[in-house]
Amino acid sequence: MDIPIALENVSLTFAAQSRPFTVLQDISLALARGEFVVLLGPSGCGKSTILNLVAGFTKPDCGQVLADGQKVERPGPSRGMIFQQPNLFPWLSVLENVTFGPRLARHHKAGVNQQAREWLERVGLKGFEHHAPWQLSGGMKQRVALARAWLPEPEVLLLDEPFGALDAQTRLMMQELLRNAWLATGTTLLFVTHDVEEALFLADRILIMSARPGRIVEEIVLPFGRQRDIETLAEHPQYGDIKRHVLHRVREEAKRHLS
Ligand SMILES: Nc1ncnc2c1ncn2[C@@H]1O[C@H](COP(=O)(O)OP(=O)(O)OP(=O)(O)O)[C@@H](O)[C@H]1O
Ligand SMILES: [Mg+2]
């Protein structure tokens, strides 16, 4: 099988207040090309740490992280990341923000600008190319972040609660937009959220993590197909049962963490 990202028996321990604690314990997972995988789990279980490992920001103590079969040693353009905050440069325009990375890498400016305009149109920001970030709403800023992350055509996008700071209506629109961009590009996505409904709408497969030390305790392959409609998904005969089960599992892990 074509595996753009794999974690093999990964463990990671941090030193905190003079005594070490294990954040991730024996994590193994593999993403198939073009797959949309969502990580769910209680706060502090190590979801962001997994994304940081895949991005190459952090290295494991044991086990290995592989991108296209090669050990991940550092960040690289084949693995993009999107955070909860859009992190735009306030002194640059929308277009300049989106083209910042490729311009640093001295890619041909006219070609990059053309691609950036196409991405801005895809995320619904046509006509906003020369706006400054402060002239945009939160949802619009996050669309700029999506366009910026997708422009260099990463093989894998890592998304860390990207819609967590948005209002419910904007969040739904962003979820649809993300799905459409994913279906159009075939990028492999690893997406972290706390929102079970979001996970059910987006994912091919959900991985549920335990409280610290973080382990993957359950995998759920969703039977909803790739063409989903946010308004009718809940009518799927299995939706209610799967939602109840996932909510229960996530709550169980969160309670275990507090007890
Ligand atoms: N560089 C670091 N040094 C020390 N401890 C760290 C470091 N990075 C993360 N941690 C700790 O590791 C644990 C897991 O953190 P992580 O951010 O991965 O959790 P999370 O599942 O993303 O949580 P949340 O849902 O709240 O975002 C936390 O206890 C955190 O304090
Ligand atoms: Mg996190």
PDB file of C-alpha atoms and ligand atoms in Angstrom:
ATOM      1  CA  MET A   1       0.000   0.000   0.000  1.00  0.00           C
ATOM      2  CA  ASP A   2       1.072   3.588  -0.636  1.00  0.00           C
ATOM      3  CA  ILE A   3       1.877   5.050   2.819  1.00  0.00           C
ATOM      4  CA  PRO A   4       2.932   8.724   2.830  1.00  0.00           C
ATOM      5  CA  ILE A   5       3.138   8.845   6.643  1.00  0.00           C
ATOM      6  CA  ALA A   6       3.816   6.148   9.209  1.00  0.00           C
ATOM      7  CA  LEU A   7       4.583   6.172  12.917  1.00  0.00           C
ATOM      8  CA  GLU A   8       6.128   2.932  14.109  1.00  0.00           C
ATOM      9  CA  ASN A   9       6.112   2.206  17.845  1.00  0.00           C
ATOM     10  CA  VAL A  10       6.713   5.840  18.699  1.00  0.00           C
ATOM     11  CA  SER A  11       7.201   6.872  22.319  1.00  0.00           C
ATOM     12  CA  LEU A  12       8.108  10.284  23.652  1.00  0.00           C
ATOM     13  CA  THR A  13       8.955  11.429  27.150  1.00  0.00           C
ATOM     14  CA  PHE A  14       9.361  15.029  28.263  1.00  0.00           C
ATOM     15  CA  ALA A  15      11.221  16.209  31.323  1.00  0.00           C
ATOM     16  CA  ALA A  16       8.844  18.340  33.392  1.00  0.00           C
ATOM     17  CA  GLN A  17       9.484  19.790  36.852  1.00  0.00           C
ATOM     18  CA  SER A  18      12.565  17.625  37.185  1.00  0.00           C
ATOM     19  CA  ARG A  19      10.732  14.325  36.654  1.00  0.00           C
ATOM     20  CA  PRO A  20      10.138  12.828  33.229  1.00  0.00           C
ATOM     21  CA  PHE A  21       6.651  12.012  32.030  1.00  0.00           C
ATOM     22  CA  THR A  22       5.645   9.940  29.054  1.00  0.00           C
ATOM     23  CA  VAL A  23       3.433  11.810  26.610  1.00  0.00           C
ATOM     24  CA  LEU A  24       3.144   9.188  23.883  1.00  0.00           C
ATOM     25  CA  GLN A  25       3.474   5.476  24.381  1.00  0.00           C
ATOM     26  CA  ASP A  26       3.970   3.015  21.566  1.00  0.00           C
ATOM     27  CA  ILE A  27       2.007   4.846  18.901  1.00  0.00           C
ATOM     28  CA  SER A  28       1.773   3.145  15.535  1.00  0.00           C
ATOM     29  CA  LEU A  29      -0.297   4.520  12.710  1.00  0.00           C
ATOM     30  CA  ALA A  30      -0.173   4.669   8.945  1.00  0.00           C
ATOM     31  CA  LEU A  31      -1.928   7.086   6.629  1.00  0.00           C
ATOM     32  CA  ALA A  32      -2.878   5.842   3.171  1.00  0.00           C
ATOM     33  CA  ARG A  33      -2.388   8.306   0.344  1.00  0.00           C
ATOM     34  CA  GLY A  34      -5.328  10.635   0.000  1.00  0.00           C
ATOM     35  CA  GLU A  35      -6.837   9.522   3.282  1.00  0.00           C
ATOM     36  CA  PHE A  36      -8.519  11.899   5.761  1.00  0.00           C
ATOM     37  CA  VAL A  37      -7.732  10.776   9.310  1.00  0.00           C
ATOM     38  CA  VAL A  38      -9.027  12.584  12.403  1.00  0.00           C
ATOM     39  CA  LEU A  39      -7.410  12.301  15.836  1.00  0.00           C
ATOM     40  CA  LEU A  40      -9.738  12.685  18.807  1.00  0.00           C
ATOM     41  CA  GLY A  41      -8.766  12.533  22.461  1.00  0.00           C
ATOM     42  CA  PRO A  42      -8.718  14.365  25.784  1.00  0.00           C
ATOM     43  CA  SER A  43      -6.762  17.559  26.255  1.00  0.00           C
ATOM     44  CA  GLY A  44      -3.097  16.878  26.886  1.00  0.00           C
ATOM     45  CA  CYS A  45      -3.116  13.333  25.454  1.00  0.00           C
ATOM     46  CA  GLY A  46      -0.498  14.224  22.860  1.00  0.00           C
ATOM     47  CA  LYS A  47      -2.469  15.018  19.682  1.00  0.00           C
ATOM     48  CA  SER A  48      -0.463  18.140  18.847  1.00  0.00           C
ATOM     49  CA  THR A  49       2.704  16.254  19.739  1.00  0.00           C
ATOM     50  CA  ILE A  50       1.879  13.646  17.079  1.00  0.00           C
ATOM     51  CA  LEU A  51       1.454  16.402  14.491  1.00  0.00           C
ATOM     52  CA  ASN A  52       4.736  17.982  15.629  1.00  0.00           C
ATOM     53  CA  LEU A  53       6.489  14.640  15.162  1.00  0.00           C
ATOM     54  CA  VAL A  54       5.082  14.191  11.666  1.00  0.00           C
ATOM     55  CA  ALA A  55       5.959  17.790  10.782  1.00  0.00           C
ATOM     56  CA  GLY A  56       9.529  17.159  11.963  1.00  0.00           C
ATOM     57  CA  PHE A  57       9.463  19.782  14.754  1.00  0.00           C
ATOM     58  CA  THR A  58      10.071  17.088  17.397  1.00  0.00           C
ATOM     59  CA  LYS A  59      11.788  13.700  17.336  1.00  0.00           C
ATOM     60  CA  PRO A  60      10.668  10.536  19.124  1.00  0.00           C
ATOM     61  CA  ASP A  61      12.717   8.862  21.870  1.00  0.00           C
ATOM     62  CA  CYS A  62      11.793   5.416  20.580  1.00  0.00           C
ATOM     63  CA  GLY A  63      10.386   4.225  17.289  1.00  0.00           C
ATOM     64  CA  GLN A  64      10.359   6.155  14.068  1.00  0.00           C
ATOM     65  CA  VAL A  65       8.368   8.579  11.986  1.00  0.00           C
ATOM     66  CA  LEU A  66       8.471   7.928   8.244  1.00  0.00           C
ATOM     67  CA  ALA A  67       7.403  10.123   5.338  1.00  0.00           C
ATOM     68  CA  ASP A  68       7.284   8.167   2.085  1.00  0.00           C
ATOM     69  CA  GLY A  69       9.390   5.514   3.765  1.00  0.00           C
ATOM     70  CA  GLN A  70      12.151   7.980   4.757  1.00  0.00           C
ATOM     71  CA  LYS A  71      12.861   8.870   8.366  1.00  0.00           C
ATOM     72  CA  VAL A  72      11.602  12.380   9.202  1.00  0.00           C
ATOM     73  CA  GLU A  73      14.561  14.433  10.421  1.00  0.00           C
ATOM     74  CA  ARG A  74      13.311  17.993   9.969  1.00  0.00           C
ATOM     75  CA  PRO A  75      10.354  19.997   8.628  1.00  0.00           C
ATOM     76  CA  GLY A  76       9.936  19.947   4.861  1.00  0.00           C
ATOM     77  CA  PRO A  77       7.588  21.302   2.182  1.00  0.00           C
ATOM     78  CA  SER A  78       5.925  17.924   1.631  1.00  0.00           C
ATOM     79  CA  ARG A  79       4.325  18.240   5.095  1.00  0.00           C
ATOM     80  CA  GLY A  80       2.297  21.416   5.678  1.00  0.00           C
ATOM     81  CA  MET A  81       0.735  22.474   8.966  1.00  0.00           C
ATOM     82  CA  ILE A  82      -2.289  24.596   9.870  1.00  0.00           C
ATOM     83  CA  PHE A  83      -2.836  25.757  13.442  1.00  0.00           C
ATOM     84  CA  GLN A  84      -5.826  27.015  15.419  1.00  0.00           C
ATOM     85  CA  GLN A  85      -4.613  30.588  14.881  1.00  0.00           C
ATOM     86  CA  PRO A  86      -4.039  31.629  11.262  1.00  0.00           C
ATOM     87  CA  ASN A  87      -0.648  33.248  12.074  1.00  0.00           C
ATOM     88  CA  LEU A  88      -0.701  35.670   9.149  1.00  0.00           C
ATOM     89  CA  PHE A  89       1.952  38.367   8.802  1.00  0.00           C
ATOM     90  CA  PRO A  90       0.010  41.534   9.639  1.00  0.00           C
ATOM     91  CA  TRP A  91       2.149  43.783   7.432  1.00  0.00           C
ATOM     92  CA  LEU A  92       1.647  41.678   4.287  1.00  0.00           C
ATOM     93  CA  SER A  93      -1.400  41.553   2.023  1.00  0.00           C
ATOM     94  CA  VAL A  94      -3.487  38.405   1.597  1.00  0.00           C
ATOM     95  CA  LEU A  95      -1.678  37.577  -1.661  1.00  0.00           C
ATOM     96  CA  GLU A  96       1.749  38.246  -0.126  1.00  0.00           C
ATOM     97  CA  ASN A  97       0.910  36.038   2.853  1.00  0.00           C
ATOM     98  CA  VAL A  98      -0.139  33.175   0.595  1.00  0.00           C
ATOM     99  CA  THR A  99       2.971  33.446  -1.592  1.00  0.00           C
ATOM    100  CA  PHE A 100       5.440  34.075   1.246  1.00  0.00           C
ATOM    101  CA  GLY A 101       7.003  30.585   1.382  1.00  0.00           C
ATOM    102  CA  PRO A 102       7.414  30.060  -2.373  1.00  0.00           C
ATOM    103  CA  ARG A 103       8.846  33.584  -2.721  1.00  0.00           C
ATOM    104  CA  LEU A 104      11.421  32.791  -0.008  1.00  0.00           C
ATOM    105  CA  ALA A 105      12.329  29.682  -1.977  1.00  0.00           C
ATOM    106  CA  ARG A 106      12.715  31.986  -5.020  1.00  0.00           C
ATOM    107  CA  HIS A 107      10.054  30.339  -7.095  1.00  0.00           C
ATOM    108  CA  HIS A 108       9.019  32.165 -10.221  1.00  0.00           C
ATOM    109  CA  LYS A 109       6.892  35.083  -9.013  1.00  0.00           C
ATOM    110  CA  ALA A 110       4.330  35.297 -11.824  1.00  0.00           C
ATOM    111  CA  GLY A 111       3.585  31.561 -11.666  1.00  0.00           C
ATOM    112  CA  VAL A 112       3.266  31.609  -7.884  1.00  0.00           C
ATOM    113  CA  ASN A 113       0.963  34.626  -7.979  1.00  0.00           C
ATOM    114  CA  GLN A 114      -1.253  32.877 -10.514  1.00  0.00           C
ATOM    115  CA  GLN A 115      -1.464  29.733  -8.362  1.00  0.00           C
ATOM    116  CA  ALA A 116      -2.155  31.865  -5.290  1.00  0.00           C
ATOM    117  CA  ARG A 117      -5.018  33.627  -7.063  1.00  0.00           C
ATOM    118  CA  GLU A 118      -6.486  30.252  -8.004  1.00  0.00           C
ATOM    119  CA  TRP A 119      -6.256  29.074  -4.404  1.00  0.00           C
ATOM    120  CA  LEU A 120      -7.778  32.297  -3.103  1.00  0.00           C
ATOM    121  CA  GLU A 121     -10.658  31.834  -5.509  1.00  0.00           C
ATOM    122  CA  ARG A 122     -11.108  28.229  -4.380  1.00  0.00           C
ATOM    123  CA  VAL A 123     -11.369  29.326  -0.749  1.00  0.00           C
ATOM    124  CA  GLY A 124     -13.814  32.107  -1.613  1.00  0.00           C
ATOM    125  CA  LEU A 125     -11.455  35.068  -1.305  1.00  0.00           C
ATOM    126  CA  LYS A 126     -11.421  36.311  -4.892  1.00  0.00           C
ATOM    127  CA  GLY A 127     -11.243  40.101  -4.757  1.00  0.00           C
ATOM    128  CA  PHE A 128      -9.493  40.143  -1.355  1.00  0.00           C
ATOM    129  CA  GLU A 129      -5.947  39.646  -2.693  1.00  0.00           C
ATOM    130  CA  HIS A 130      -4.800  43.105  -1.641  1.00  0.00           C
ATOM    131  CA  HIS A 131      -6.597  43.308   1.677  1.00  0.00           C
ATOM    132  CA  ALA A 132      -4.579  43.348   4.887  1.00  0.00           C
ATOM    133  CA  PRO A 133      -5.194  40.605   7.496  1.00  0.00           C
ATOM    134  CA  TRP A 134      -6.810  43.111   9.883  1.00  0.00           C
ATOM    135  CA  GLN A 135      -9.514  43.744   7.295  1.00  0.00           C
ATOM    136  CA  LEU A 136     -10.611  40.092   7.382  1.00  0.00           C
ATOM    137  CA  SER A 137     -12.900  38.110   9.702  1.00  0.00           C
ATOM    138  CA  GLY A 138     -11.541  35.130  11.646  1.00  0.00           C
ATOM    139  CA  GLY A 139     -12.956  32.656   9.129  1.00  0.00           C
ATOM    140  CA  MET A 140     -11.468  34.598   6.208  1.00  0.00           C
ATOM    141  CA  LYS A 141      -8.057  34.624   7.875  1.00  0.00           C
ATOM    142  CA  GLN A 142      -8.221  30.879   8.319  1.00  0.00           C
ATOM    143  CA  ARG A 143      -9.088  30.548   4.614  1.00  0.00           C
ATOM    144  CA  VAL A 144      -5.917  32.484   3.814  1.00  0.00           C
ATOM    145  CA  ALA A 145      -4.013  30.031   6.030  1.00  0.00           C
ATOM    146  CA  LEU A 146      -5.560  27.122   4.097  1.00  0.00           C
ATOM    147  CA  ALA A 147      -4.584  28.642   0.742  1.00  0.00           C
ATOM    148  CA  ARG A 148      -1.063  29.347   2.024  1.00  0.00           C
ATOM    149  CA  ALA A 149      -0.595  25.797   3.305  1.00  0.00           C
ATOM    150  CA  TRP A 150      -1.962  24.210   0.135  1.00  0.00           C
ATOM    151  CA  LEU A 151      -0.165  26.368  -2.427  1.00  0.00           C
ATOM    152  CA  PRO A 152       3.161  24.456  -2.313  1.00  0.00           C
ATOM    153  CA  GLU A 153       1.195  21.255  -3.006  1.00  0.00           C
ATOM    154  CA  PRO A 154       2.163  19.338   0.145  1.00  0.00           C
ATOM    155  CA  GLU A 155       1.615  15.604   0.110  1.00  0.00           C
ATOM    156  CA  VAL A 156       0.373  15.726   3.676  1.00  0.00           C
ATOM    157  CA  LEU A 157      -1.429  18.490   5.551  1.00  0.00           C
ATOM    158  CA  LEU A 158      -1.474  18.472   9.341  1.00  0.00           C
ATOM    159  CA  LEU A 159      -4.329  20.458  10.864  1.00  0.00           C
ATOM    160  CA  ASP A 160      -4.362  21.204  14.586  1.00  0.00           C
ATOM    161  CA  GLU A 161      -7.897  22.261  15.576  1.00  0.00           C
ATOM    162  CA  PRO A 162      -7.939  24.677  12.641  1.00  0.00           C
ATOM    163  CA  PHE A 163     -11.576  25.704  13.148  1.00  0.00           C
ATOM    164  CA  GLY A 164     -11.573  25.618  16.959  1.00  0.00           C
ATOM    165  CA  ALA A 165     -11.688  29.397  17.308  1.00  0.00           C
ATOM    166  CA  LEU A 166     -14.520  29.967  14.811  1.00  0.00           C
ATOM    167  CA  ASP A 167     -18.258  30.368  15.406  1.00  0.00           C
ATOM    168  CA  ALA A 168     -20.482  27.370  14.644  1.00  0.00           C
ATOM    169  CA  GLN A 169     -21.788  28.637  11.287  1.00  0.00           C
ATOM    170  CA  THR A 170     -18.372  29.641   9.967  1.00  0.00           C
ATOM    171  CA  ARG A 171     -16.981  26.349  11.195  1.00  0.00           C
ATOM    172  CA  LEU A 172     -19.500  24.381   9.083  1.00  0.00           C
ATOM    173  CA  MET A 173     -18.633  26.402   6.012  1.00  0.00           C
ATOM    174  CA  MET A 174     -14.936  25.852   6.602  1.00  0.00           C
ATOM    175  CA  GLN A 175     -15.485  22.122   6.997  1.00  0.00           C
ATOM    176  CA  GLU A 176     -17.233  21.986   3.622  1.00  0.00           C
ATOM    177  CA  LEU A 177     -14.521  24.075   2.045  1.00  0.00           C
ATOM    178  CA  LEU A 178     -11.810  21.836   3.464  1.00  0.00           C
ATOM    179  CA  ARG A 179     -13.548  18.690   2.221  1.00  0.00           C
ATOM    180  CA  ASN A 180     -13.926  20.143  -1.262  1.00  0.00           C
ATOM    181  CA  ALA A 181     -10.255  21.159  -1.398  1.00  0.00           C
ATOM    182  CA  TRP A 182      -9.250  17.729  -0.131  1.00  0.00           C
ATOM    183  CA  LEU A 183     -11.405  15.941  -2.737  1.00  0.00           C
ATOM    184  CA  ALA A 184     -10.054  18.195  -5.482  1.00  0.00           C
ATOM    185  CA  THR A 185      -6.372  17.690  -4.572  1.00  0.00           C
ATOM    186  CA  GLY A 186      -6.152  14.176  -3.101  1.00  0.00           C
ATOM    187  CA  THR A 187      -3.871  15.462  -0.322  1.00  0.00           C
ATOM    188  CA  THR A 188      -3.459  13.204   2.715  1.00  0.00           C
ATOM    189  CA  LEU A 189      -4.884  14.922   5.815  1.00  0.00           C
ATOM    190  CA  LEU A 190      -4.257  14.363   9.526  1.00  0.00           C
ATOM    191  CA  PHE A 191      -6.682  16.540  11.457  1.00  0.00           C
ATOM    192  CA  VAL A 192      -6.997  17.103  15.209  1.00  0.00           C
ATOM    193  CA  THR A 193     -10.257  18.223  16.797  1.00  0.00           C
ATOM    194  CA  HIS A 194     -12.282  17.977  20.003  1.00  0.00           C
ATOM    195  CA  ASP A 195     -15.523  18.202  18.085  1.00  0.00           C
ATOM    196  CA  VAL A 196     -17.078  14.779  17.469  1.00  0.00           C
ATOM    197  CA  GLU A 197     -19.564  16.059  14.853  1.00  0.00           C
ATOM    198  CA  GLU A 198     -16.709  17.684  12.974  1.00  0.00           C
ATOM    199  CA  ALA A 199     -14.810  14.395  13.019  1.00  0.00           C
ATOM    200  CA  LEU A 200     -17.868  12.509  11.738  1.00  0.00           C
ATOM    201  CA  PHE A 201     -18.400  14.921   8.861  1.00  0.00           C
ATOM    202  CA  LEU A 202     -14.758  15.049   7.787  1.00  0.00           C
ATOM    203  CA  ALA A 203     -13.028  11.747   8.367  1.00  0.00           C
ATOM    204  CA  ASP A 204     -12.523   8.551   6.438  1.00  0.00           C
ATOM    205  CA  ARG A 205     -11.180   7.147   9.689  1.00  0.00           C
ATOM    206  CA  ILE A 206     -11.185   8.346  13.314  1.00  0.00           C
ATOM    207  CA  LEU A 207      -8.461   7.435  15.788  1.00  0.00           C
ATOM    208  CA  ILE A 208      -9.381   7.819  19.465  1.00  0.00           C
ATOM    209  CA  MET A 209      -6.551   8.431  21.911  1.00  0.00           C
ATOM    210  CA  SER A 210      -6.330   7.676  25.605  1.00  0.00           C
ATOM    211  CA  ALA A 211      -5.411  10.170  28.298  1.00  0.00           C
ATOM    212  CA  ARG A 212      -1.749  10.413  29.212  1.00  0.00           C
ATOM    213  CA  PRO A 213       0.270   8.529  28.286  1.00  0.00           C
ATOM    214  CA  GLY A 214      -1.318   8.926  24.884  1.00  0.00           C
ATOM    215  CA  ARG A 215      -2.047   5.684  23.064  1.00  0.00           C
ATOM    216  CA  ILE A 216      -4.416   4.945  20.218  1.00  0.00           C
ATOM    217  CA  VAL A 217      -7.230   3.000  21.817  1.00  0.00           C
ATOM    218  CA  GLU A 218      -9.724   2.732  18.998  1.00  0.00           C
ATOM    219  CA  GLU A 219      -9.976   3.103  15.253  1.00  0.00           C
ATOM    220  CA  ILE A 220     -13.309   3.733  13.570  1.00  0.00           C
ATOM    221  CA  VAL A 221     -13.646   3.568   9.797  1.00  0.00           C
ATOM    222  CA  LEU A 222     -16.672   5.682   8.919  1.00  0.00           C
ATOM    223  CA  PRO A 223     -19.186   4.098   6.534  1.00  0.00           C
ATOM    224  CA  PHE A 224     -20.542   7.393   5.143  1.00  0.00           C
ATOM    225  CA  GLY A 225     -18.668   7.474   1.811  1.00  0.00           C
ATOM    226  CA  ARG A 226     -16.684  10.428   0.515  1.00  0.00           C
ATOM    227  CA  GLN A 227     -19.538  12.472  -0.905  1.00  0.00           C
ATOM    228  CA  ARG A 228     -21.200  13.857   2.218  1.00  0.00           C
ATOM    229  CA  ASP A 229     -23.763  16.539   2.734  1.00  0.00           C
ATOM    230  CA  ILE A 230     -23.618  18.286   6.082  1.00  0.00           C
ATOM    231  CA  GLU A 231     -27.402  18.701   6.075  1.00  0.00           C
ATOM    232  CA  THR A 232     -28.257  15.056   5.442  1.00  0.00           C
ATOM    233  CA  LEU A 233     -25.358  13.168   7.039  1.00  0.00           C
ATOM    234  CA  ALA A 234     -27.224  12.762  10.334  1.00  0.00           C
ATOM    235  CA  GLU A 235     -29.945  10.844   8.474  1.00  0.00           C
ATOM    236  CA  HIS A 236     -27.516   8.041   7.657  1.00  0.00           C
ATOM    237  CA  PRO A 237     -28.824   4.906   9.436  1.00  0.00           C
ATOM    238  CA  GLN A 238     -25.548   4.388  11.346  1.00  0.00           C
ATOM    239  CA  TYR A 239     -24.844   8.030  12.203  1.00  0.00           C
ATOM    240  CA  GLY A 240     -26.608   8.112  15.560  1.00  0.00           C
ATOM    241  CA  ASP A 241     -25.011   4.933  16.890  1.00  0.00           C
ATOM    242  CA  ILE A 242     -21.515   5.892  15.770  1.00  0.00           C
ATOM    243  CA  LYS A 243     -21.860   9.390  17.232  1.00  0.00           C
ATOM    244  CA  ARG A 244     -23.034   8.026  20.595  1.00  0.00           C
ATOM    245  CA  HIS A 245     -20.203   5.512  20.646  1.00  0.00           C
ATOM    246  CA  VAL A 246     -17.497   8.065  19.809  1.00  0.00           C
ATOM    247  CA  LEU A 247     -18.856  10.588  22.334  1.00  0.00           C
ATOM    248  CA  HIS A 248     -18.908   7.910  24.989  1.00  0.00           C
ATOM    249  CA  ARG A 249     -15.345   6.747  24.266  1.00  0.00           C
ATOM    250  CA  VAL A 250     -13.928  10.259  24.249  1.00  0.00           C
ATOM    251  CA  ARG A 251     -15.742  11.181  27.480  1.00  0.00           C
ATOM    252  CA  GLU A 252     -14.580   7.983  29.096  1.00  0.00           C
ATOM    253  CA  GLU A 253     -10.960   8.823  28.312  1.00  0.00           C
ATOM    254  CA  ALA A 254     -11.364  12.425  29.476  1.00  0.00           C
ATOM    255  CA  LYS A 255     -12.871  11.253  32.798  1.00  0.00           C
ATOM    256  CA  ARG A 256     -10.117   8.711  33.288  1.00  0.00           C
ATOM    257  CA  HIS A 257      -7.686  11.588  32.943  1.00  0.00           C
ATOM    258  CA  LEU A 258      -9.417  13.595  35.678  1.00  0.00           C
ATOM    259  CA  SER A 259      -9.878  10.733  38.128  1.00  0.00           C
TER     260      SER A 259
HETATM  261  N1  LIG B   1       8.079  20.543  24.301  1.00  0.00           N
HETATM  262  C1  LIG B   1       7.460  20.104  25.407  1.00  0.00           C
HETATM  263  N2  LIG B   1       8.081  20.029  26.599  1.00  0.00           N
HETATM  264  C2  LIG B   1       7.458  19.548  27.696  1.00  0.00           C
HETATM  265  N3  LIG B   1       6.187  19.118  27.716  1.00  0.00           N
HETATM  266  C3  LIG B   1       5.499  19.182  26.561  1.00  0.00           C
HETATM  267  C4  LIG B   1       6.084  19.685  25.340  1.00  0.00           C
HETATM  268  N4  LIG B   1       5.143  19.608  24.353  1.00  0.00           N
HETATM  269  C5  LIG B   1       4.040  19.099  24.920  1.00  0.00           C
HETATM  270  N5  LIG B   1       4.246  18.840  26.224  1.00  0.00           N
HETATM  271  C6  LIG B   1       3.288  18.217  27.155  1.00  0.00           C
HETATM  272  O1  LIG B   1       2.850  17.031  26.531  1.00  0.00           O
HETATM  273  C7  LIG B   1       1.467  16.808  26.807  1.00  0.00           C
HETATM  274  C8  LIG B   1       0.731  16.626  25.514  1.00  0.00           C
HETATM  275  O2  LIG B   1       0.676  17.864  24.844  1.00  0.00           O
HETATM  276  P1  LIG B   1      -0.114  18.090  23.482  1.00  0.00           P
HETATM  277  O3  LIG B   1      -0.022  19.544  23.205  1.00  0.00           O
HETATM  278  O4  LIG B   1       0.384  17.160  22.459  1.00  0.00           O
HETATM  279  O5  LIG B   1      -1.602  17.670  23.898  1.00  0.00           O
HETATM  280  P2  LIG B   1      -2.954  17.794  23.058  1.00  0.00           P
HETATM  281  O6  LIG B   1      -3.557  16.440  23.015  1.00  0.00           O
HETATM  282  O7  LIG B   1      -2.689  18.474  21.769  1.00  0.00           O
HETATM  283  O8  LIG B   1      -3.850  18.709  23.995  1.00  0.00           O
HETATM  284  P3  LIG B   1      -4.979  19.816  23.607  1.00  0.00           P
HETATM  285  O9  LIG B   1      -6.170  19.024  23.183  1.00  0.00           O
HETATM  286  O10 LIG B   1      -5.197  20.548  24.881  1.00  0.00           O
HETATM  287  O11 LIG B   1      -4.415  20.670  22.517  1.00  0.00           O
HETATM  288  C9  LIG B   1       1.018  17.982  27.643  1.00  0.00           C
HETATM  289  O12 LIG B   1       1.037  17.591  28.997  1.00  0.00           O
HETATM  290  C10 LIG B   1       2.052  19.045  27.382  1.00  0.00           C
HETATM  291  O13 LIG B   1       2.195  19.884  28.482  1.00  0.00           O
HETATM  292 MG    MG B   2      -3.224  20.301  20.994  1.00  0.00          MG
END
